[in-house]
PDB file of C-alpha atoms in Angstrom:
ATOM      1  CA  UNK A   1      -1.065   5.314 -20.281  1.00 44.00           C
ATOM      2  CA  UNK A   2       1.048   2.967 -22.090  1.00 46.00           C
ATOM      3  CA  UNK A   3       0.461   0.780 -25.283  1.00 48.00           C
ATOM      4  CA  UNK A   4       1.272  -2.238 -23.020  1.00 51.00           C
ATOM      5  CA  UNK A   5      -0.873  -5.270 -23.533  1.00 53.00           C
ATOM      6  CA  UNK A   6      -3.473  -5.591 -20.781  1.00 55.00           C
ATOM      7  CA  UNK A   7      -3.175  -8.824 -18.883  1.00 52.00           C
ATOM      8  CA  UNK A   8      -6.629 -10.506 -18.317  1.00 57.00           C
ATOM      9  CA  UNK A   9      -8.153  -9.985 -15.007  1.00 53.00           C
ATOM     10  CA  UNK A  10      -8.423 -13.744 -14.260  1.00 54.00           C
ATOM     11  CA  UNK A  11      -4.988 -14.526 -15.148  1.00 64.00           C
ATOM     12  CA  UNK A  12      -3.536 -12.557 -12.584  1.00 71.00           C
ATOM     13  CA  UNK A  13      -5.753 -12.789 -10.164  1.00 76.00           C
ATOM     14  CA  UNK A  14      -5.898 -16.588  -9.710  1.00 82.00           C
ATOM     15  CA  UNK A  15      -2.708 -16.653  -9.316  1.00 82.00           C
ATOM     16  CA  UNK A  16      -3.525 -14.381  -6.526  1.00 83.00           C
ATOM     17  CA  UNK A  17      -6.029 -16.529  -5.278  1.00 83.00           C
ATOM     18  CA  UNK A  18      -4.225 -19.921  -5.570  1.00 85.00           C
ATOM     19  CA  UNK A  19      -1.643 -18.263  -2.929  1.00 84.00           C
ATOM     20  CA  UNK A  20      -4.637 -16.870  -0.663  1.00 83.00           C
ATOM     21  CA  UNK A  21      -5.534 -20.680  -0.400  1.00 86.00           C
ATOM     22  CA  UNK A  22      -2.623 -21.882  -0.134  1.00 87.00           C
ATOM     23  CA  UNK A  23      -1.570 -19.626   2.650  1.00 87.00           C
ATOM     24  CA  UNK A  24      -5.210 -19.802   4.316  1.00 86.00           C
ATOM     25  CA  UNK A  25      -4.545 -24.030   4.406  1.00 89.00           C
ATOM     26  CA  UNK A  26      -1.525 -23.089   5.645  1.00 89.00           C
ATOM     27  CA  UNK A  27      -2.907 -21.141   8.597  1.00 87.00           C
ATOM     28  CA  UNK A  28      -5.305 -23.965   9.217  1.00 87.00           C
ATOM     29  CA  UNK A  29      -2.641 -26.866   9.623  1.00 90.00           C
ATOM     30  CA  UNK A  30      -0.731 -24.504  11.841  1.00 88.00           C
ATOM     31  CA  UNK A  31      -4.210 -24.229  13.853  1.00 86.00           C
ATOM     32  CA  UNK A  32      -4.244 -28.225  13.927  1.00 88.00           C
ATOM     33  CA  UNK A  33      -0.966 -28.433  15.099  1.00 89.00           C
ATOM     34  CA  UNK A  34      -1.076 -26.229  17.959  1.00 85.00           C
ATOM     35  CA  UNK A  35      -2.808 -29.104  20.137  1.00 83.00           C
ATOM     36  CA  UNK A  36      -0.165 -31.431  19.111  1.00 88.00           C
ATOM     37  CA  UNK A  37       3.121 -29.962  18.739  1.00 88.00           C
ATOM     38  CA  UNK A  38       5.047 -27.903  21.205  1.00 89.00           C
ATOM     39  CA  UNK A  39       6.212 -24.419  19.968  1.00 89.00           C
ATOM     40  CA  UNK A  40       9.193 -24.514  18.324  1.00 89.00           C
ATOM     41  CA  UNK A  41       8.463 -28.197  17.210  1.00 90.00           C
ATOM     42  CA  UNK A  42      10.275 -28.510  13.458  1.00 92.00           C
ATOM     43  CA  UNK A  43       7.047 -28.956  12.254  1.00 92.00           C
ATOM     44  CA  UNK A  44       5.866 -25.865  13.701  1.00 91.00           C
ATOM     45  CA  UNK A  45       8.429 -23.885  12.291  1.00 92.00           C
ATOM     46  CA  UNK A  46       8.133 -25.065   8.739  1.00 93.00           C
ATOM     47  CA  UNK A  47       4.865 -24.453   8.804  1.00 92.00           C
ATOM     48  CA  UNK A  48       5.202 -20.871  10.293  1.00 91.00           C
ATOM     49  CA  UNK A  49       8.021 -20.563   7.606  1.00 93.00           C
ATOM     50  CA  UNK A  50       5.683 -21.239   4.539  1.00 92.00           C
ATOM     51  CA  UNK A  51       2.982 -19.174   6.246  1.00 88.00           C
ATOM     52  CA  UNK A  52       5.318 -16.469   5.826  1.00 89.00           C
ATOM     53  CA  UNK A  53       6.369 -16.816   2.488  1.00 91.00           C
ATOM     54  CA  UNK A  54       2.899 -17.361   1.574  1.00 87.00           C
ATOM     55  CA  UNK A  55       1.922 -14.285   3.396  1.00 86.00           C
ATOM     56  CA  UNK A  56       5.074 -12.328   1.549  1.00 90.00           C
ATOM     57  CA  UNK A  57       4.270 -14.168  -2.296  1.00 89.00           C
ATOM     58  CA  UNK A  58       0.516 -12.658  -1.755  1.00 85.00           C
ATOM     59  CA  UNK A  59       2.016  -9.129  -1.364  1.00 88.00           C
ATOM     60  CA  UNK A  60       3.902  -9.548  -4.327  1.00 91.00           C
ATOM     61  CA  UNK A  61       1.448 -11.339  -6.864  1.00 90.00           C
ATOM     62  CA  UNK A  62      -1.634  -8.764  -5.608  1.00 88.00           C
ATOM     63  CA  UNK A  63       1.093  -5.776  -6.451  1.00 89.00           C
ATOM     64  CA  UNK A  64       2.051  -7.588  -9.453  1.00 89.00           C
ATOM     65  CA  UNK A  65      -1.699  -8.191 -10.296  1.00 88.00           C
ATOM     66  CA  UNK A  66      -2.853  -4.282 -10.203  1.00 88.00           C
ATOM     67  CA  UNK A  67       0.706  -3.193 -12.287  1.00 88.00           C
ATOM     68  CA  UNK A  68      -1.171  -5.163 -15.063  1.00 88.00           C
ATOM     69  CA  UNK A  69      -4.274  -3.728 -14.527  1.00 90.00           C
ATOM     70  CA  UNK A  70      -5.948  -1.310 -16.632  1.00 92.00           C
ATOM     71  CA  UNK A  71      -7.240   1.734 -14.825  1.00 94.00           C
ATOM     72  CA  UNK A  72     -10.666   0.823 -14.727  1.00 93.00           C
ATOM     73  CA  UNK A  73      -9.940  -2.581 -13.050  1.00 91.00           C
ATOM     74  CA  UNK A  74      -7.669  -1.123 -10.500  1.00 91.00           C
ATOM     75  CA  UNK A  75     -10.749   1.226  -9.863  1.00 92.00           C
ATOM     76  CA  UNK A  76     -12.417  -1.520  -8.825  1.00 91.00           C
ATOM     77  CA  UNK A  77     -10.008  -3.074  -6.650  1.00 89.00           C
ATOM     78  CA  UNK A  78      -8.986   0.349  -5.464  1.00 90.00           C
ATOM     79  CA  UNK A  79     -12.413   0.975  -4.312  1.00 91.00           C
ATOM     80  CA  UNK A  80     -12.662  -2.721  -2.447  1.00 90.00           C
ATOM     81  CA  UNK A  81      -9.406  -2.152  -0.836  1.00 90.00           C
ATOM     82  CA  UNK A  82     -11.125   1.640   0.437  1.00 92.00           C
ATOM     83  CA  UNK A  83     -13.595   0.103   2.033  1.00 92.00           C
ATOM     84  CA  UNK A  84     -11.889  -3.052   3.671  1.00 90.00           C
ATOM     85  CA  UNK A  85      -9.253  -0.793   5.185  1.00 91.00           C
ATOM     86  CA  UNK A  86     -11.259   1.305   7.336  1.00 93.00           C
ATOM     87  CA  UNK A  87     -13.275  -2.111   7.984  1.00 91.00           C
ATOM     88  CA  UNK A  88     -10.829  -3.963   9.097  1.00 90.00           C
ATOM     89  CA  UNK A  89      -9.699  -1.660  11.615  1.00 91.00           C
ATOM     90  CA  UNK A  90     -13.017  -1.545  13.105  1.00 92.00           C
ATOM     91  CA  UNK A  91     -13.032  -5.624  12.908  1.00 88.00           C
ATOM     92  CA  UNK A  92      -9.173  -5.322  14.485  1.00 87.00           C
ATOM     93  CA  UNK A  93     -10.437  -2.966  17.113  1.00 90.00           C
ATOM     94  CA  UNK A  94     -14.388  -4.893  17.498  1.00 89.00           C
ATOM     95  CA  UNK A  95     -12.154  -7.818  18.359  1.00 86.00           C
ATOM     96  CA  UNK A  96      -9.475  -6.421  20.993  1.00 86.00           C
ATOM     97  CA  UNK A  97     -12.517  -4.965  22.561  1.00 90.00           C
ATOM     98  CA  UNK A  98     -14.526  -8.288  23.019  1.00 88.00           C
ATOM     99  CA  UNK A  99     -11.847  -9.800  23.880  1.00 86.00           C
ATOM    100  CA  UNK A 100     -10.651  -7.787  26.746  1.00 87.00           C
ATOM    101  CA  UNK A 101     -14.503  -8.133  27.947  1.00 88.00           C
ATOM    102  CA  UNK A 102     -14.209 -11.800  27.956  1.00 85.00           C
ATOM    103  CA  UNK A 103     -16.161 -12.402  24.932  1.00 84.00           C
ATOM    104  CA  UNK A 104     -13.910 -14.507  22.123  1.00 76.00           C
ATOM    105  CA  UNK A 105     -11.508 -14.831  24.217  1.00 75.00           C
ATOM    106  CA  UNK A 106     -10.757 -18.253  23.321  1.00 74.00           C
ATOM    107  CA  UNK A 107      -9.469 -17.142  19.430  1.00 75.00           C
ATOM    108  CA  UNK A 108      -5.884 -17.030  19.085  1.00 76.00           C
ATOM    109  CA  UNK A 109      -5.474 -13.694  18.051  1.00 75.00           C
ATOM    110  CA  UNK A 110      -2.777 -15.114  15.397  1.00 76.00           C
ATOM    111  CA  UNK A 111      -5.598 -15.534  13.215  1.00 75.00           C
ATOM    112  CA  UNK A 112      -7.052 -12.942  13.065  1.00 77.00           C
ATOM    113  CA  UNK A 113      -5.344 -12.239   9.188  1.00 75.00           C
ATOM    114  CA  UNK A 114      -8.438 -15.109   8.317  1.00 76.00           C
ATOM    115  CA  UNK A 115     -10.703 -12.775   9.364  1.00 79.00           C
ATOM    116  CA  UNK A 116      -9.689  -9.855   7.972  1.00 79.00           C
ATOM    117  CA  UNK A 117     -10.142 -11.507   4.348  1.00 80.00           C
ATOM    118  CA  UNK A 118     -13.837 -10.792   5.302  1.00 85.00           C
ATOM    119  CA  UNK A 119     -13.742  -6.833   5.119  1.00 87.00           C
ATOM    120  CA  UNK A 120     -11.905  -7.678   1.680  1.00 84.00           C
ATOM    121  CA  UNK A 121     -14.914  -9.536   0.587  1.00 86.00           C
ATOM    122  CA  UNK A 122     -17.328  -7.180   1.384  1.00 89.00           C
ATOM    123  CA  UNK A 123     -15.615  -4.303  -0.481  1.00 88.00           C
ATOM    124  CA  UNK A 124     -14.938  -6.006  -3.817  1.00 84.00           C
ATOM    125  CA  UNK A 125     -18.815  -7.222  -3.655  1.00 88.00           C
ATOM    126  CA  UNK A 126     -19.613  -3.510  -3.133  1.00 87.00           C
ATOM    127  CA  UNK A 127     -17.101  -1.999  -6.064  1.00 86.00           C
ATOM    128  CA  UNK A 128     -18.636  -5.281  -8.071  1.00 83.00           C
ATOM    129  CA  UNK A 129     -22.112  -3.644  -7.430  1.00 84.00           C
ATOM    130  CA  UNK A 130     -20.856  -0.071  -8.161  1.00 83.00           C
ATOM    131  CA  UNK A 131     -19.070  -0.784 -11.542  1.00 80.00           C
ATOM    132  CA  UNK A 132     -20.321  -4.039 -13.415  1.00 75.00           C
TER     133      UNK A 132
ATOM    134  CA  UNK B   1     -20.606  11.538 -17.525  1.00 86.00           C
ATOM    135  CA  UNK B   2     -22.320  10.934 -21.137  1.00 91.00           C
ATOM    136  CA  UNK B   3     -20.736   9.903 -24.130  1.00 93.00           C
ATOM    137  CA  UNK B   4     -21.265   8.484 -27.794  1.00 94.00           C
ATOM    138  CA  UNK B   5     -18.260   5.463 -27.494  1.00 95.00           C
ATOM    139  CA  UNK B   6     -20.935   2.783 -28.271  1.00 95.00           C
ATOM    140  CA  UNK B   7     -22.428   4.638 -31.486  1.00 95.00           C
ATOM    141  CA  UNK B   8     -18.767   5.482 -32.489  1.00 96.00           C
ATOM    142  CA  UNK B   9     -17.648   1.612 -32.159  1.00 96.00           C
ATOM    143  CA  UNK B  10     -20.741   0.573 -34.097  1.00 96.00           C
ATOM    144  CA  UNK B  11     -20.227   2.745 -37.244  1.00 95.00           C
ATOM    145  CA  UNK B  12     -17.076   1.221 -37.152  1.00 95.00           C
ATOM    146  CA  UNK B  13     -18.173  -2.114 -36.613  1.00 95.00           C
ATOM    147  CA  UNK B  14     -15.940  -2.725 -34.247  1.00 96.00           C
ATOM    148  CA  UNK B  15     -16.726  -5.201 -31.425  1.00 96.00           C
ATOM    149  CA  UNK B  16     -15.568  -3.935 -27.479  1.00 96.00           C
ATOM    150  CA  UNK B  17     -13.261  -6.538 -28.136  1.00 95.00           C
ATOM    151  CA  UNK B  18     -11.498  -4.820 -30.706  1.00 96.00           C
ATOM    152  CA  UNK B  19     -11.986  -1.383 -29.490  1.00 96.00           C
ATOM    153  CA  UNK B  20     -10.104  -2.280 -26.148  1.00 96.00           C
ATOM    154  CA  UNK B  21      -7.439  -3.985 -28.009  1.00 95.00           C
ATOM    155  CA  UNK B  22      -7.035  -1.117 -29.884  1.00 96.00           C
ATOM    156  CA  UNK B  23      -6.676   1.574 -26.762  1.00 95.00           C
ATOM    157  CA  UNK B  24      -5.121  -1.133 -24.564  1.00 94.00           C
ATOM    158  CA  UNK B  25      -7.271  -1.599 -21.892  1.00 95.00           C
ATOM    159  CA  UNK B  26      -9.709  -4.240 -20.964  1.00 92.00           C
ATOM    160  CA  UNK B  27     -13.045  -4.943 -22.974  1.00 93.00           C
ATOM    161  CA  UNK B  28     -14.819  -4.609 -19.503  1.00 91.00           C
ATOM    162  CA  UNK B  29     -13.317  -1.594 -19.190  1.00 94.00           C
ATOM    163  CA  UNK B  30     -14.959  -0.453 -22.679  1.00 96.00           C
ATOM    164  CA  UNK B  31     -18.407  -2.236 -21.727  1.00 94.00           C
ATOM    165  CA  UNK B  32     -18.483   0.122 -18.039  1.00 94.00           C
ATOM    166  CA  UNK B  33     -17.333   3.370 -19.906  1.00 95.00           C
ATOM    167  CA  UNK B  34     -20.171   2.717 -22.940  1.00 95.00           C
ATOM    168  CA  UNK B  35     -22.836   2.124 -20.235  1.00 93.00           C
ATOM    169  CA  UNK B  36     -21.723   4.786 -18.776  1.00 91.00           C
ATOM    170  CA  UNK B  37     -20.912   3.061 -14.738  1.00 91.00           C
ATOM    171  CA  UNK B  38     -17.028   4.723 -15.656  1.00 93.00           C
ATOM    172  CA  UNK B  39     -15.398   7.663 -16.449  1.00 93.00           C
ATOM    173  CA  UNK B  40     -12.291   6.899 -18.510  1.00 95.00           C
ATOM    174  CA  UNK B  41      -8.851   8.919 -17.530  1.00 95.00           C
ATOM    175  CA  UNK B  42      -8.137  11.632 -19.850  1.00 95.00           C
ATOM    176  CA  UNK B  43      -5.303  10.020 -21.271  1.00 95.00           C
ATOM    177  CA  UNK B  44      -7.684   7.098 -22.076  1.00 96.00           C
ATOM    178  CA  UNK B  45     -10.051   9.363 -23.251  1.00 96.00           C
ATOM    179  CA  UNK B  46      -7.435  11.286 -25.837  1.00 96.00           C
ATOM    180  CA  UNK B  47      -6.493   8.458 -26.510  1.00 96.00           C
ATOM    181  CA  UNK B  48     -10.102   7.206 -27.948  1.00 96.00           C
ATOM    182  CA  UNK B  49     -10.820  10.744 -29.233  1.00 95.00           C
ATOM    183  CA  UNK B  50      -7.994  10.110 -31.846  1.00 96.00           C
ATOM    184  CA  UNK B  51      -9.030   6.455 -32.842  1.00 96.00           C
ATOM    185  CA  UNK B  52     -12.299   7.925 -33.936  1.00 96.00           C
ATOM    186  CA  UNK B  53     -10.874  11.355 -35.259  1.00 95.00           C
ATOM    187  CA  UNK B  54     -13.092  13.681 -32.987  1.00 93.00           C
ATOM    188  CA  UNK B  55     -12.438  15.700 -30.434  1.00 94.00           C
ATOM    189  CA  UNK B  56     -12.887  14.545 -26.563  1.00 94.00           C
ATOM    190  CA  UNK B  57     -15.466  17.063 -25.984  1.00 92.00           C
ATOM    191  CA  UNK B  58     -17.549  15.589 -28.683  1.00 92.00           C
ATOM    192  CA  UNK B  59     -17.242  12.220 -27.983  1.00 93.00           C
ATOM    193  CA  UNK B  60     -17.996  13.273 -23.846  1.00 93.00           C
ATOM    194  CA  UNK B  61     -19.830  15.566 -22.519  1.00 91.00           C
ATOM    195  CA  UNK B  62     -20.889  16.511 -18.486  1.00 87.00           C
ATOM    196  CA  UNK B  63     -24.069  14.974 -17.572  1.00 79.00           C
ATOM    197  CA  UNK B  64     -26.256  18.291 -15.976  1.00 74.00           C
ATOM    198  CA  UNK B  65     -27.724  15.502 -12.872  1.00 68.00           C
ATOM    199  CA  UNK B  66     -24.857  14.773 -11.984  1.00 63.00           C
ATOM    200  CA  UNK B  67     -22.747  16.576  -8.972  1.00 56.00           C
ATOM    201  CA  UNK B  68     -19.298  17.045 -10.424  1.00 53.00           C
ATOM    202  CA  UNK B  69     -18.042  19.270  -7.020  1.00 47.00           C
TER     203      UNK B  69
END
């Protein structure tokens, strides 16, 4: 344990949740301009670009995020990220599944990432529950 | 896992604000270990055991109901 002082939850995690909006309108426009833009349109690929970074500046401000932590909030995300792991591999698989049975097949499975978010939720409510 | 943080920090009259500042971690952090929702790290909890001059096992102790295995 160091003497280090503890950054505030909220400060570090908006920044992590300005990005996760950011990259989530992101993945939205690039949904628009599917119908309207050929792939490999410029457009398209500065979109897909930025989706990537965004994707990539998540990573690194959710790492940077639970560094600052102290242990009992990385407990909580800890526990959140325990549950939406095995979750979203059940969504993931769910999904394929319907899919290959003809339900959903009209999703793109490109965004599936959106969904995912979804298993996330439901494991920081249940940590919230366990340790507010 | 019981413990006596919360009558500690008031015969200090400290607020968890101060307390958390004090041990470096967060005042939620403080507020979930007093009611008792978290079990601090041993570090953590060394690390309060010397703020308040006692010893860990005074300050904590193993609640009987509940399955440590």
């Amino acid at each position: 344990m160091t003497n280090k002082e503890v950054e505030k939850p909220s400060k570090g995690s908006t920044a992590v949740l300005v990005f996760c909006g950011l990259t989530v309108g992101l993945v939205v426009v690039h949904v628009l301009l599917r119908g309207s833009y050929p792939p490999g349109h410029p457009i398209r690929l500065l979109v897909t670009s930025l989706m990537g970074l965004g994707f990539a500046s998540f990573i690194f401000l959710y790492t940077r995020m639970l560094a600052n932590m102290d242990e009992y909030q990385r407990q909580i995300q800890l526990y959140a990220l325990a549950i939406a792991f095995p979750l979203s591999l059940v969504t993931a698989w769910a999904i394929g599944y319907f899919r290959a049975e003809g339900l959903l097949a009209g999703r793109d499975p490109r965004d599936l990432p959106l969904v995912l978010l979804i298993p996330y939720a439901i494991g920081f409510a249940a940590a919230w529950l366990k340790y507010r | 896992m019981k413990n006596r943080l919360k009558v500690l920090r008031a015969e200090q009259n400290w607020t968890q604000e101060e307390l958390a500042q004090r041990v470096g971690v967060s005042r939620q952090a403080i507020n979930a270990i007093e009611t008792e929702k978290y079990d601090p790290s041993l570090p953590l909890a060394i690390k309060l055991g010397k703020l308040f001059g006692k010893p860990v096992e005074e300050m904590f102790a193993l609640d009987e109901n509940t399955d440590h295995g």
